[in-house]
Tab-separated table of C-alpha atoms and ligand atoms in Angstrom:
chain	number	residue	atom	x	y	z
M	1	MET	CA	97.008	64.169	116.650
M	2	PRO	CA	95.750	65.295	113.243
M	3	VAL	CA	98.014	68.047	111.955
M	4	ARG	CA	95.107	70.383	111.243
M	5	SER	CA	92.757	70.791	114.159
M	6	THR	CA	89.386	69.155	113.577
M	7	VAL	CA	87.347	71.287	115.988
M	8	ALA	CA	84.289	73.098	114.685
M	9	PRO	CA	83.816	76.839	115.258
M	10	GLY	CA	82.636	77.419	118.841
M	11	GLU	CA	83.575	73.915	120.014
M	12	VAL	CA	86.449	75.069	122.226
M	13	ALA	CA	84.477	77.901	123.803
M	14	ASP	CA	81.458	75.614	124.368
M	15	ALA	CA	83.641	73.085	126.197
M	16	LEU	CA	84.643	75.690	128.800
M	17	PRO	CA	82.604	77.310	131.580
M	18	ALA	CA	80.943	80.574	130.581
M	19	VAL	CA	82.011	82.341	133.805
M	20	ALA	CA	85.267	82.460	135.743
M	21	PRO	CA	85.549	80.244	138.862
M	22	GLU	CA	85.003	81.960	142.220
M	23	ALA	CA	87.173	79.427	144.023
M	24	PRO	CA	90.442	78.171	142.549
M	25	ASP	CA	90.361	75.096	140.318
M	26	GLY	CA	92.971	72.447	140.977
M	27	LEU	CA	96.077	72.247	138.822
M	28	GLU	CA	95.133	68.705	137.790
M	29	GLU	CA	91.760	69.837	136.410
M	30	LEU	CA	93.459	72.640	134.559
M	31	ILE	CA	95.988	70.301	132.960
M	32	ALA	CA	93.193	67.886	132.081
M	33	ASP	CA	91.400	70.716	130.281
M	34	LEU	CA	94.568	71.603	128.424
M	35	ASP	CA	94.744	68.027	127.132
M	36	ARG	CA	90.998	67.652	126.555
M	37	VAL	CA	90.064	71.035	125.087
M	38	ILE	CA	92.959	73.322	124.303
M	39	VAL	CA	95.566	71.138	122.588
M	40	PRO	CA	93.070	69.384	120.258
M	41	GLY	CA	91.855	72.882	119.412
M	42	LEU	CA	95.219	73.736	117.898
M	43	THR	CA	96.713	72.982	114.528
M	44	GLN	CA	99.897	71.092	115.355
M	45	THR	CA	102.421	73.618	114.120
M	46	GLN	CA	105.364	71.643	115.509
M	47	HIS	CA	104.258	68.414	113.758
M	48	PRO	CA	106.780	66.917	111.298
M	49	ALA	CA	104.022	66.804	108.655
M	50	ASN	CA	103.121	70.483	108.995
M	51	PHE	CA	103.837	72.084	105.634
M	52	ALA	CA	101.279	74.893	105.931
M	53	TRP	CA	101.894	78.650	105.695
M	54	PHE	CA	105.515	78.968	106.866
M	55	PRO	CA	107.661	77.263	109.502
M	56	SER	CA	106.724	78.561	112.936
M	57	ASN	CA	109.191	76.675	115.028
M	58	ALA	CA	109.396	76.776	118.798
M	59	SER	CA	112.650	75.036	119.650
M	60	LEU	CA	112.687	73.831	123.238
M	61	SER	CA	115.778	75.920	123.949
M	62	SER	CA	113.810	79.014	123.019
M	63	VAL	CA	110.800	77.823	125.015
M	64	LEU	CA	113.114	77.800	128.028
M	65	GLY	CA	113.983	81.430	127.309
M	66	ASP	CA	110.277	82.243	127.129
M	67	LEU	CA	109.591	80.511	130.448
M	68	VAL	CA	112.454	82.356	132.101
M	69	ALA	CA	111.200	85.662	130.704
M	70	GLY	CA	107.695	84.984	131.985
M	71	GLY	CA	108.967	83.813	135.345
M	72	LEU	CA	111.226	86.786	135.891
M	73	GLY	CA	108.350	89.089	135.035
M	74	SER	CA	110.682	91.943	134.200
M	75	LEU	CA	109.303	95.335	133.339
M	76	GLY	CA	110.965	96.610	130.197
M	77	ILE	CA	110.069	100.273	130.154
M	78	SER	CA	113.526	101.820	130.446
M	79	TRP	CA	117.131	100.745	130.821
M	80	GLN	CA	116.830	101.428	134.561
M	81	SER	CA	113.732	99.268	134.998
M	82	ALA	CA	115.606	96.167	133.736
M	83	PRO	CA	119.209	96.835	132.662
M	84	ALA	CA	119.841	93.212	131.646
M	85	LEU	CA	116.753	93.203	129.438
M	86	THR	CA	118.171	96.065	127.404
M	87	GLU	CA	121.739	94.888	127.336
M	88	LEU	CA	120.991	91.255	126.482
M	89	GLU	CA	118.871	92.576	123.606
M	90	GLN	CA	121.872	94.558	122.401
M	91	VAL	CA	124.086	91.490	122.730
M	92	VAL	CA	121.827	89.031	120.883
M	93	CYS	CA	121.038	91.548	118.129
M	94	GLU	CA	124.767	91.906	117.679
M	95	TRP	CA	125.281	88.103	117.682
M	96	ALA	CA	122.526	87.683	115.092
M	97	ARG	CA	123.960	90.514	112.976
M	98	GLN	CA	127.326	88.793	112.867
M	99	LEU	CA	125.795	85.403	112.115
M	100	CYS	CA	123.933	86.976	109.182
M	101	GLY	CA	127.090	88.494	107.721
M	102	LEU	CA	125.689	92.027	108.001
M	103	SER	CA	128.140	94.887	108.436
M	104	GLY	CA	128.709	96.671	111.734
M	105	ALA	CA	126.648	99.596	110.435
M	106	TRP	CA	123.428	97.896	111.605
M	107	GLN	CA	121.923	98.080	115.074
M	108	GLY	CA	119.003	95.926	116.071
M	109	THR	CA	116.020	95.647	118.356
M	110	ILE	CA	113.547	92.835	118.996
M	111	GLY	CA	109.847	93.346	118.464
M	112	ASP	CA	106.690	91.316	118.051
M	113	GLY	CA	106.598	90.833	114.299
M	114	ALA	CA	107.356	91.917	110.767
M	115	SER	CA	104.044	93.766	110.466
M	116	THR	CA	105.011	96.117	113.284
M	117	ALA	CA	108.519	96.511	111.865
M	118	THR	CA	107.141	97.588	108.493
M	119	LEU	CA	104.824	100.053	110.193
M	120	VAL	CA	107.735	101.496	112.177
M	121	ALA	CA	109.840	101.771	109.004
M	122	LEU	CA	107.047	103.511	107.100
M	123	LEU	CA	106.441	105.936	109.970
M	124	VAL	CA	110.112	106.875	110.020
M	125	ALA	CA	110.193	107.115	106.215
M	126	ARG	CA	107.161	109.386	106.326
M	127	GLU	CA	108.834	111.708	108.796
M	128	ARG	CA	112.098	111.746	106.869
M	129	ALA	CA	110.369	112.575	103.580
M	130	SER	CA	108.145	115.207	105.157
M	131	HIS	CA	110.915	116.736	107.306
M	132	GLY	CA	109.097	115.961	110.525
M	133	SER	CA	105.493	116.689	109.534
M	134	GLN	CA	104.196	115.065	112.742
M	135	ARG	CA	105.502	118.051	114.694
M	136	ARG	CA	103.491	120.408	112.508
M	137	GLY	CA	100.148	119.656	110.882
M	138	GLY	CA	100.949	116.023	110.074
M	139	LEU	CA	100.357	114.591	106.618
M	140	GLN	CA	97.096	116.489	106.467
M	141	ALA	CA	99.013	119.715	106.118
M	142	GLU	CA	101.419	118.497	103.424
M	143	SER	CA	100.969	119.937	99.966
M	144	ALA	CA	102.481	117.032	97.990
M	145	PRO	CA	101.385	113.433	98.686
M	146	LEU	CA	104.091	110.970	99.812
M	147	THR	CA	104.249	107.671	97.918
M	148	VAL	CA	105.223	104.116	98.906
M	149	TYR	CA	106.288	101.265	96.600
M	150	CYS	CA	106.327	97.501	97.019
M	151	SER	CA	106.172	94.308	94.993
M	152	ALA	CA	102.784	93.324	93.619
M	153	GLU	CA	103.260	90.200	95.753
M	154	ALA	CA	104.408	91.939	98.923
M	155	HIS	CA	102.850	90.681	102.147
M	156	SER	CA	99.463	92.128	103.095
M	157	SER	CA	101.108	93.726	106.140
M	158	VAL	CA	102.840	96.199	103.802
M	159	THR	CA	99.531	97.575	102.554
M	160	LYS	CA	98.264	97.610	106.117
M	161	ALA	CA	101.316	99.522	107.353
M	162	ALA	CA	101.114	102.069	104.515
M	163	LEU	CA	97.450	102.709	105.295
M	164	LEU	CA	98.025	102.930	109.048
M	165	ALA	CA	100.953	105.294	108.531
M	166	GLY	CA	98.605	107.636	106.730
M	167	TYR	CA	99.961	107.465	103.173
M	168	GLY	CA	96.561	106.485	101.764
M	169	ALA	CA	95.780	103.702	99.285
M	170	ASP	CA	96.012	106.162	96.378
M	171	ASN	CA	99.698	106.635	97.124
M	172	LEU	CA	100.723	102.996	97.444
M	173	ARG	CA	102.147	101.468	94.259
M	174	ALA	CA	102.132	97.692	93.733
M	175	VAL	CA	104.987	97.448	91.236
M	176	PRO	CA	104.735	94.726	88.538
M	177	LEU	CA	106.948	91.645	88.681
M	178	CYS	CA	109.560	90.142	86.399
M	179	GLN	CA	109.030	86.582	85.226
M	180	PRO	CA	109.930	83.829	85.897
M	181	GLY	CA	111.522	84.912	89.186
M	182	ARG	CA	108.499	86.975	90.334
M	183	GLU	CA	110.745	89.660	91.822
M	184	ILE	CA	109.862	93.340	91.542
M	185	SER	CA	110.857	94.931	88.227
M	186	ALA	CA	113.467	97.558	89.113
M	187	GLU	CA	112.735	99.313	85.816
M	188	ALA	CA	109.032	99.495	86.575
M	189	LEU	CA	109.877	100.784	90.051
M	190	ALA	CA	112.083	103.557	88.691
M	191	ALA	CA	109.409	104.461	86.128
M	192	ALA	CA	106.672	104.594	88.780
M	193	MET	CA	108.796	106.878	90.949
M	194	ALA	CA	109.632	109.163	88.034
M	195	GLN	CA	105.967	109.420	87.098
M	196	ASP	CA	104.990	110.280	90.661
M	197	VAL	CA	107.628	113.005	90.816
M	198	ALA	CA	106.504	114.390	87.453
M	199	GLU	CA	102.960	114.560	88.789
M	200	GLY	CA	103.944	116.395	91.967
M	201	ARG	CA	104.209	113.527	94.467
M	202	ARG	CA	107.217	112.626	96.632
M	203	PRO	CA	108.548	109.027	96.808
M	204	ALA	CA	109.042	108.331	100.509
M	205	ALA	CA	109.678	104.607	100.865
M	206	VAL	CA	110.162	101.289	99.121
M	207	VAL	CA	109.404	98.061	100.944
M	208	ALA	CA	111.487	95.363	99.289
M	209	SER	CA	110.564	91.723	99.812
M	210	SER	CA	113.355	89.256	100.430
M	211	GLY	CA	111.300	86.087	100.230
M	212	THR	CA	107.711	86.911	99.273
M	213	THR	CA	105.055	85.011	101.159
M	214	ALA	CA	103.562	83.142	98.208
M	215	THR	CA	106.669	82.048	96.324
M	216	THR	CA	109.740	83.257	98.314
M	217	ALA	CA	110.780	85.582	95.468
M	218	PHE	CA	113.670	87.959	96.129
M	219	ASP	CA	113.439	91.570	95.002
M	220	PRO	CA	116.719	92.969	93.588
M	221	LEU	CA	117.914	95.029	96.541
M	222	ALA	CA	120.890	96.698	94.832
M	223	GLU	CA	118.745	98.120	92.009
M	224	ILE	CA	115.926	99.039	94.361
M	225	CYS	CA	118.274	100.937	96.669
M	226	GLN	CA	119.772	102.760	93.712
M	227	ALA	CA	116.333	103.805	92.413
M	228	ALA	CA	115.215	104.854	95.894
M	229	ARG	CA	118.357	106.831	96.592
M	230	ALA	CA	117.755	108.971	93.517
M	231	HIS	CA	114.639	110.284	95.318
M	232	GLY	CA	115.867	110.135	98.900
M	233	ALA	CA	113.330	107.383	99.643
M	234	TRP	CA	113.743	104.996	102.587
M	235	VAL	CA	114.275	101.310	101.762
M	236	HIS	CA	112.883	98.739	104.177
M	237	VAL	CA	113.660	95.064	103.559
M	238	ASP	CA	110.939	92.646	104.628
M	239	ALA	CA	112.725	89.313	105.045
M	240	ALA	CA	110.257	88.008	107.603
M	241	MET	CA	110.566	84.313	106.796
M	242	ALA	CA	113.607	84.233	104.543
M	243	GLY	CA	115.952	86.200	106.805
M	244	SER	CA	117.058	82.966	108.477
M	245	ALA	CA	118.780	82.106	105.187
M	246	LEU	CA	121.226	84.946	105.883
M	247	LEU	CA	122.884	82.569	108.332
M	248	LEU	CA	124.056	80.573	105.325
M	249	PRO	CA	126.877	82.306	103.426
M	250	GLU	CA	125.938	80.478	100.226
M	251	MET	CA	122.438	82.045	100.304
M	252	ARG	CA	123.595	85.635	100.800
M	253	PRO	CA	123.763	86.441	97.076
M	254	LEU	CA	119.940	86.463	97.204
M	255	PHE	CA	120.216	89.507	99.461
M	256	GLU	CA	122.854	91.314	97.410
M	257	GLY	CA	122.608	95.058	97.963
M	258	ILE	CA	121.146	94.734	101.469
M	259	GLU	CA	123.863	96.970	102.894
M	260	GLU	CA	122.387	99.906	100.982
M	261	ALA	CA	118.975	99.605	102.669
M	262	ASP	CA	117.838	101.710	105.633
M	263	SER	CA	116.052	99.043	107.639
M	264	LEU	CA	115.660	95.293	107.645
M	265	CYS	CA	113.345	92.936	109.458
M	266	TRP	CA	113.458	89.184	109.838
M	267	ASN	CA	111.702	86.839	112.205
M	268	PRO	CA	113.750	84.217	114.038
M	269	HIS	CA	110.302	83.089	115.205
M	270	LYS	CA	109.609	81.603	111.818
M	271	TRP	CA	112.138	79.233	110.327
M	272	LEU	CA	115.002	79.613	112.822
M	273	GLY	CA	113.146	78.289	115.843
M	274	SER	CA	112.585	81.060	118.366
M	275	VAL	CA	109.166	81.205	119.993
M	276	LEU	CA	106.663	83.516	118.282
M	277	GLU	CA	107.127	87.269	118.700
M	278	THR	CA	110.892	87.310	118.273
M	279	SER	CA	111.271	89.681	115.361
M	280	LEU	CA	114.532	91.481	114.601
M	281	LEU	CA	114.452	95.010	113.232
M	282	TYR	CA	117.820	96.418	112.165
M	283	VAL	CA	118.407	100.032	111.212
M	284	ARG	CA	121.458	101.900	110.083
M	285	ASP	CA	120.479	105.074	111.880
M	286	PRO	CA	118.724	104.524	115.221
M	287	ALA	CA	118.527	108.310	115.649
M	288	ALA	CA	115.935	108.332	112.863
M	289	LEU	CA	113.754	105.968	114.921
M	290	VAL	CA	114.307	107.917	118.109
M	291	SER	CA	113.408	111.211	116.474
M	292	VAL	CA	109.971	109.802	115.580
M	293	MET	CA	109.239	107.448	118.506
M	294	ALA	CA	110.786	109.082	121.584
M	295	THR	CA	108.694	110.377	124.449
M	296	ASP	CA	110.060	111.823	127.657
M	297	PRO	CA	107.625	111.563	130.576
M	298	SER	CA	109.150	112.636	133.872
M	299	TYR	CA	108.555	109.294	135.643
M	300	LEU	CA	110.754	107.475	133.105
M	301	ARG	CA	113.757	109.759	133.473
M	302	SER	CA	116.879	108.537	135.242
M	303	ALA	CA	120.442	109.623	135.869
M	304	ARG	CA	121.578	107.109	133.199
M	305	ASP	CA	119.736	108.798	130.316
M	306	GLY	CA	122.084	109.662	127.506
M	307	ALA	CA	124.504	106.874	128.445
M	308	VAL	CA	122.196	103.933	127.645
M	309	VAL	CA	119.854	102.681	124.928
M	310	GLN	CA	116.151	103.206	125.627
M	311	TYR	CA	114.492	100.672	123.371
M	312	ARG	CA	111.048	102.142	123.995
M	313	ASP	CA	112.227	105.005	121.767
M	314	TRP	CA	112.964	102.583	118.910
M	315	GLY	CA	109.402	101.363	118.481
M	316	LEU	CA	105.747	101.564	119.472
M	317	PRO	CA	105.238	99.953	122.921
M	318	LEU	CA	106.425	101.339	126.225
M	319	GLY	CA	106.375	98.083	128.224
M	320	ARG	CA	108.443	95.408	126.504
M	321	ARG	CA	108.852	91.716	127.289
M	322	PHE	CA	112.269	90.169	127.837
M	323	ARG	CA	112.260	88.740	124.298
M	324	ALA	CA	116.035	88.532	123.996
M	325	LEU	CA	116.087	85.545	126.368
M	326	ARG	CA	114.418	83.358	123.735
M	327	LEU	CA	117.062	84.040	121.130
M	328	TRP	CA	119.855	83.905	123.709
M	329	CYS	CA	118.753	80.456	124.882
M	330	LEU	CA	118.257	79.266	121.295
M	331	LEU	CA	121.704	80.377	120.167
M	332	ARG	CA	123.483	79.185	123.308
M	333	LEU	CA	121.817	75.815	123.667
M	334	GLU	CA	121.691	74.891	119.977
M	335	GLY	CA	124.775	76.648	118.619
M	336	ALA	CA	124.914	78.316	115.222
M	337	GLU	CA	126.375	75.253	113.521
M	338	ALA	CA	123.356	73.085	114.308
M	339	LEU	CA	120.969	75.832	113.240
M	340	ARG	CA	122.752	76.207	109.922
M	341	ALA	CA	122.673	72.426	109.437
M	342	ARG	CA	118.895	72.378	109.987
M	343	LEU	CA	118.302	75.211	107.510
M	344	ARG	CA	120.459	73.399	104.930
M	345	ARG	CA	118.521	70.188	105.538
M	346	ASP	CA	115.256	71.999	104.720
M	347	LEU	CA	116.680	73.603	101.583
M	348	ALA	CA	117.918	70.217	100.386
M	349	ASN	CA	114.550	68.586	101.117
M	350	ALA	CA	112.793	71.270	99.075
M	351	GLN	CA	115.092	70.653	96.111
M	352	ARG	CA	114.580	66.891	96.364
M	353	LEU	CA	110.817	67.296	96.418
M	354	ALA	CA	110.963	69.721	93.486
M	355	GLU	CA	112.837	67.080	91.472
M	356	LEU	CA	110.157	64.478	92.232
M	357	VAL	CA	107.325	66.842	91.345
M	358	LEU	CA	108.973	67.919	88.099
M	359	GLN	CA	109.461	64.298	87.042
M	360	ALA	CA	105.836	63.371	87.725
M	361	PRO	CA	103.440	63.611	84.769
M	362	GLN	CA	100.754	66.305	85.126
M	363	TRP	CA	102.485	67.993	88.061
M	364	SER	CA	104.262	71.311	87.871
M	365	VAL	CA	106.358	73.567	90.080
M	366	LEU	CA	105.076	77.077	89.397
M	367	ALA	CA	107.889	79.298	90.674
M	368	PRO	CA	111.645	78.977	91.197
M	369	VAL	CA	112.399	77.148	94.437
M	370	LYS	CA	114.734	79.661	96.035
M	371	LEU	CA	114.316	78.437	99.587
M	372	GLN	CA	112.188	75.821	101.318
M	373	THR	CA	108.812	76.579	99.718
M	374	LEU	CA	107.361	74.930	96.624
M	375	CYS	CA	104.324	76.166	94.698
M	376	VAL	CA	102.787	73.181	92.933
M	377	ARG	CA	99.785	72.262	90.844
M	378	HIS	CA	98.372	69.032	89.476
M	379	ASP	CA	96.975	69.570	85.987
M	380	PRO	CA	94.956	66.579	84.745
M	381	PRO	CA	94.218	66.719	81.032
M	382	GLY	CA	90.981	68.464	80.144
M	383	LEU	CA	90.740	70.512	83.340
M	384	ALA	CA	91.084	74.291	83.157
M	385	GLY	CA	89.743	77.451	84.747
M	386	GLU	CA	87.358	76.946	87.636
M	387	GLU	CA	87.333	73.192	87.210
M	388	LEU	CA	91.085	73.133	87.704
M	389	ASP	CA	90.702	75.379	90.758
M	390	ASN	CA	88.118	72.971	92.139
M	391	HIS	CA	90.442	70.054	91.593
M	392	THR	CA	93.361	71.853	93.289
M	393	LEU	CA	91.327	72.863	96.319
M	394	SER	CA	89.801	69.457	96.494
M	395	TRP	CA	93.009	67.402	96.626
M	396	CYS	CA	94.591	69.895	99.027
M	397	GLU	CA	91.575	69.640	101.307
M	398	ALA	CA	91.743	65.834	101.101
M	399	VAL	CA	95.345	65.961	102.342
M	400	ASN	CA	94.430	68.327	105.152
M	401	LYS	CA	91.324	66.369	106.126
M	402	SER	CA	93.347	63.179	106.348
M	403	GLY	CA	95.067	64.653	109.396
M	404	GLN	CA	98.338	63.216	108.112
M	405	ALA	CA	99.743	66.468	106.720
M	406	HIS	CA	98.843	70.124	106.374
M	407	LEU	CA	99.259	72.289	103.252
M	408	THR	CA	98.107	75.788	102.291
M	409	PRO	CA	96.356	76.583	99.014
M	410	ALA	CA	96.885	80.101	97.632
M	411	ILE	CA	96.144	82.037	94.474
M	412	LEU	CA	98.959	82.693	91.999
M	413	ASP	CA	98.264	84.583	88.776
M	414	GLY	CA	94.546	84.195	89.327
M	415	ARG	CA	94.547	80.391	89.756
M	416	TRP	CA	94.672	78.278	92.908
M	417	MET	CA	97.852	76.353	93.595
M	418	VAL	CA	99.248	74.654	96.677
M	419	ARG	CA	102.209	75.777	98.739
M	420	VAL	CA	104.433	73.184	100.376
M	421	SER	CA	106.430	74.978	103.040
M	422	ILE	CA	109.148	72.712	104.407
M	423	GLY	CA	110.932	73.633	107.609
M	424	ALA	CA	109.158	72.432	110.750
M	425	GLU	CA	111.920	71.534	113.177
M	426	PRO	CA	111.244	67.763	113.243
M	427	THR	CA	110.588	67.396	109.481
M	428	GLU	CA	113.005	64.946	107.863
M	429	TRP	CA	113.129	63.646	104.283
M	430	PRO	CA	110.875	60.589	105.002
M	431	ASP	CA	108.150	63.036	106.161
M	432	VAL	CA	108.447	64.922	102.861
M	433	GLU	CA	108.375	61.652	100.897
M	434	GLN	CA	105.242	60.618	102.753
M	435	LEU	CA	103.637	63.951	101.967
M	436	TRP	CA	104.402	63.535	98.274
M	437	ALA	CA	102.762	60.080	98.272
M	438	LEU	CA	99.752	61.567	100.036
M	439	MET	CA	99.503	64.434	97.547
M	440	GLN	CA	99.623	62.076	94.582
M	441	ARG	CA	96.973	59.806	96.075
M	442	ALA	CA	94.744	62.749	96.944
M	443	ALA	CA	95.068	64.246	93.455
M	444	LYS	CA	94.152	60.908	91.876
M	445	GLU	CA	91.100	60.384	94.042
M	446	ALA	CA	90.009	63.981	94.523
M	447	PRO	CA	86.281	64.553	94.284
M	448	SER	CA	85.213	68.004	93.225
M	449	LEU	CA	84.942	70.446	96.077
M	450	GLU	CA	82.056	72.845	96.326
M	451	GLY	CA	81.941	76.048	98.298
M	452	TYR	CA	85.579	76.410	99.388
X	1	PLP	N1	106.203	89.658	105.612
X	1	PLP	C1	106.303	88.441	105.057
X	1	PLP	C2	107.104	88.272	103.796
X	1	PLP	C3	105.666	87.346	105.648
X	1	PLP	O1	105.760	86.136	105.084
X	1	PLP	C4	104.928	87.551	106.840
X	1	PLP	C5	104.224	86.449	107.485
X	1	PLP	O2	104.036	85.402	106.967
X	1	PLP	C6	104.855	88.834	107.379
X	1	PLP	C7	105.501	89.866	106.731
X	1	PLP	C8	104.094	89.124	108.627
X	1	PLP	O3	104.878	88.745	109.712
X	1	PLP	P1	104.378	88.928	111.220
X	1	PLP	O4	103.391	87.838	111.443
X	1	PLP	O5	105.627	88.757	112.025
X	1	PLP	O6	103.784	90.274	111.375
């Protein structure tokens, strides 16, 4: 199958009946439709030549966990409603904590994604900074605005979370970056906080990025935590994609200072291989979550309350899926050693590709390759500005249209470039070599692309 789906908008919906069947369809017809309509209507995320966005692996071991969870149909609304659901979540969060080399001060929970985790962190930070304003008049009754800080290249979910948590766009600071590493400038952060305080605002939270989406830059956690602590601000670490690298002791210096943060999220559903919606949120003080999220309806009370963890009080939803099974199956059936070997393979492949790109005339690598993502551009002589953008988009589209590989273009410093994100589970070095040949051919032959 082509890596990027070739269906046109509406094609999938048009291929299916407009109304639900009155009588049951046969299983064979259903499977035929899966093959005929649904699967071709998907970009092949698990393809060895998928280098788009970020790895979104679904290892078969984790798929088994997902099937078991669906089949058991457990109702995760309280410890009593599914004791094993709660306790396996505690166990696998603890396993993952140890594998990541995090101290015993952290306790984890599994949610749907990093976006939700950031929202939860910013809600808790808001309540800590406002001394529980939600139990009074909310932010609307506060006299001094609360402020939030993040890297200028933080993920869009950080802005979204800050807006949803009620801080307001006027109180969200996108702090400038250092070059060439593209990490947040700790000095600029401290200066922004000091200015806000001088002008009567209260710094409530910093969202630090460990592995930004565009370039996998790492914000300096130790300095950030120090600056935040001076104002009593909460530090949340968004390591959505890059958190898997914590499994590798040699990569942990990138996260130096993490132990000083208040909360940390990473998604085993990205690079590590768990099926989507397996997102770990660790906090140092679960009571802070509970004080903001807990509800106590009579029908959820049981004689075990007080002796058990009620994960519904650690986040937004009441009913929770048995997500821990995915990670449990992944870790048990693959083993940590094999997972670490796969992550190291991807890091090595990224470095090998970076060497090839750097040696090639007219090609450049635009940001340090800290993990498995490369940001590249082909600069033919005489092309600049919009013409260069057109060329970049055009060769990238040629690669994607070929069906043989999939890449994502993105804007960096106002100019289009192309991200090569290595890390699909089946991707080996020959797949990366083939991609490089394809990129070079596409850049040589690229027509200009209108109307991207
Ligand atoms: N943060 C970073 C750094 C990301 O790269 C992403 C997704 O790519 C997210 C947050 C959003 O993650 P999720 O899809 O789990 O909400």
